[in-house]
Coordinates of C-alpha atoms in Angstrom, one line a residue:
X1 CA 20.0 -1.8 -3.1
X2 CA 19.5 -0.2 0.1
X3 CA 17.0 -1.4 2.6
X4 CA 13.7 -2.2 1.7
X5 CA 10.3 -2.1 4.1
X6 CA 8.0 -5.4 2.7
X7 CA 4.2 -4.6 3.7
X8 CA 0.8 -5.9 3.0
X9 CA -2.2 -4.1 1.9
X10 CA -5.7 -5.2 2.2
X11 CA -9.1 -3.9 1.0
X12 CA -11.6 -4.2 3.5
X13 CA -14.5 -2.9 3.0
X14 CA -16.5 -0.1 1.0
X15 CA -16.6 2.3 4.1
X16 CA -15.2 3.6 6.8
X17 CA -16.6 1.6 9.9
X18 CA -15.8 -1.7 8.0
X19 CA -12.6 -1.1 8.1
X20 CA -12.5 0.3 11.9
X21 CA -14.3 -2.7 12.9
X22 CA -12.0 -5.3 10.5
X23 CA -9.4 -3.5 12.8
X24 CA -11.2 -4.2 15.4
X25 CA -11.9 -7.7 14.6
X26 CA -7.8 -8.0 14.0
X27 CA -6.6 -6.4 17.4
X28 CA -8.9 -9.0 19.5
X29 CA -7.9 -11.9 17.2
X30 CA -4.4 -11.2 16.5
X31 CA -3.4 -8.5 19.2
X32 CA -3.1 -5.9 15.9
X33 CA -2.4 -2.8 16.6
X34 CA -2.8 0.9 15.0
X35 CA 0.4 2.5 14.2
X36 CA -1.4 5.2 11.9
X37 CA -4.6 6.3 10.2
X38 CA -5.4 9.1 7.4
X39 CA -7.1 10.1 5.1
X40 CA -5.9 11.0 1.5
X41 CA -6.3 15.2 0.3
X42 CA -10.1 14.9 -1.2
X43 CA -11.3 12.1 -0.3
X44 CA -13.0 10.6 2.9
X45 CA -11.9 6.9 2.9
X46 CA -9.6 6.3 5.8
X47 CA -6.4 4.2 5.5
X48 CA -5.5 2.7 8.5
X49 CA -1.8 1.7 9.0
X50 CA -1.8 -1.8 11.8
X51 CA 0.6 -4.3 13.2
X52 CA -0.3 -7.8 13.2
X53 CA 3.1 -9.8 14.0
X54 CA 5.3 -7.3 13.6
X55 CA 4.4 -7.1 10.2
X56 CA 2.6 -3.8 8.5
X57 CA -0.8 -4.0 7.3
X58 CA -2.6 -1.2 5.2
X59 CA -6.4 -1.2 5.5
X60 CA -7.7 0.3 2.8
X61 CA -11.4 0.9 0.9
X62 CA -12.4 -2.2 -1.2
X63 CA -12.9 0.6 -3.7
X64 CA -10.0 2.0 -4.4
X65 CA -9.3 4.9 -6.2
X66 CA -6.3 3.9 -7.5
X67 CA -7.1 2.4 -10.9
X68 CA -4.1 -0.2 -11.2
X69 CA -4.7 -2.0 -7.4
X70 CA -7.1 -4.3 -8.1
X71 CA -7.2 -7.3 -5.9
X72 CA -7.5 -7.4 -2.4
X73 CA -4.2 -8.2 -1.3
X74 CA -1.6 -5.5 -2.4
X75 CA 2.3 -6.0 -1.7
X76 CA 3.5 -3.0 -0.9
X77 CA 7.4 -2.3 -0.6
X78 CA 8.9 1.1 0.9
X79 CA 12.1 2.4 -0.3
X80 CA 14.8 4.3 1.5
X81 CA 16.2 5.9 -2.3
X82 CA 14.1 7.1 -5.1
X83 CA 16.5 5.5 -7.1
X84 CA 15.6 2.0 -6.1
X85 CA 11.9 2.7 -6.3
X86 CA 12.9 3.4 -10.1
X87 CA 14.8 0.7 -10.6
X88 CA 11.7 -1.9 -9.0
X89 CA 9.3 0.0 -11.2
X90 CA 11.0 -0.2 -14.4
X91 CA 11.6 -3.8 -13.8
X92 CA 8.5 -5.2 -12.4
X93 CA 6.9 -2.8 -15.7
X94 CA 8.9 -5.4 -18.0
X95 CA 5.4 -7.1 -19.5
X96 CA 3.3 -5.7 -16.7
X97 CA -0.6 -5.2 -17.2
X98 CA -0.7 -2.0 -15.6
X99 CA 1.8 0.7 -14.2
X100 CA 1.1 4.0 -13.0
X101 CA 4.0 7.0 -11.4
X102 CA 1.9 9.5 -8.7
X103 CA 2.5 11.6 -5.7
X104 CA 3.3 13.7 -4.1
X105 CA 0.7 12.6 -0.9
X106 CA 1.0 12.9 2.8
X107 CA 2.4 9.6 3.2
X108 CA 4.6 9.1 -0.1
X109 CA 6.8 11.3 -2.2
X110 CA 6.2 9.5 -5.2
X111 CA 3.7 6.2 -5.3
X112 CA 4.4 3.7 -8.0
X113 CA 1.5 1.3 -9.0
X114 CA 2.4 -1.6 -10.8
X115 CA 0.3 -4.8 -11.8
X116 CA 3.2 -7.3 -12.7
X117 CA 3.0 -9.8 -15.4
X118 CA 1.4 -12.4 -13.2
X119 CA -1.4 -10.2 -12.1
X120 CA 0.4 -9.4 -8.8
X121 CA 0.0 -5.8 -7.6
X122 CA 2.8 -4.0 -6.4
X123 CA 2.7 -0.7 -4.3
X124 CA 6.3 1.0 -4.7
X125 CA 6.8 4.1 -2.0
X126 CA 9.2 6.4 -1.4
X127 CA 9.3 9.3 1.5
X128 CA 12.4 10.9 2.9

């Protein structure tokens, strides 16, 4: 497999200045800091992309639109080959609760959703 980017994903809040202050709140605590922000075609919930550690945090709305995350921590994993996102899909579908193929967006060529059999969700991405 080639290499894989591990993230995190948290839902912070139902708007957009909860999650600009939790950024906030993250930066003077942890020295975060913003690597990216957008917001998704039709919709006006920013995502905000931060550093804490090294390590890639998503910020995103409490209430997502995207019916298969639903807890508020969210692994996400970015993939270098669409072929390997396919082949972590298929098997983290194996007895999954919920599983989901879309895309294209700004930020993803194809976005897999996937609630594992555990309950864990799973965020698959691939861009070139």
């Amino acid at each position: 497999m080639a290499n894989i980017k591990f993230k995190v994903a948290m839902a912070i809040g139902c708007n957009n200045t909860e999650r600009t202050e939790a950024f906030e709140l993250y930066r003077q605590a942890l020295g975060a800091t913003l690597l990216h922000h957008s917001i998704p075609p039709d919709g006006g919930d920013i995502y905000m992309l931060i550093s804490i550690g090294g390590t890639e945090v998503l910020l995103t709305p409490a209430a997502s639109t995207a019916d298969s995350i639903n807890n508020l921590m969210t692994c996400e994993v970015h993939f270098e080959t669409e072929t390997d996102l396919r082949h972590a899909y298929d098997v983290l579908c194996r007895e999954g609760r919920d599983a989901s193929l879309q895309g294209p967006y700004p930020w993803a060529k194809i976005l897999a959703l996937v609630t594992d059999k555990f309950g864990i969700d799973w965020a698959l991405y691939y861009n070139p």
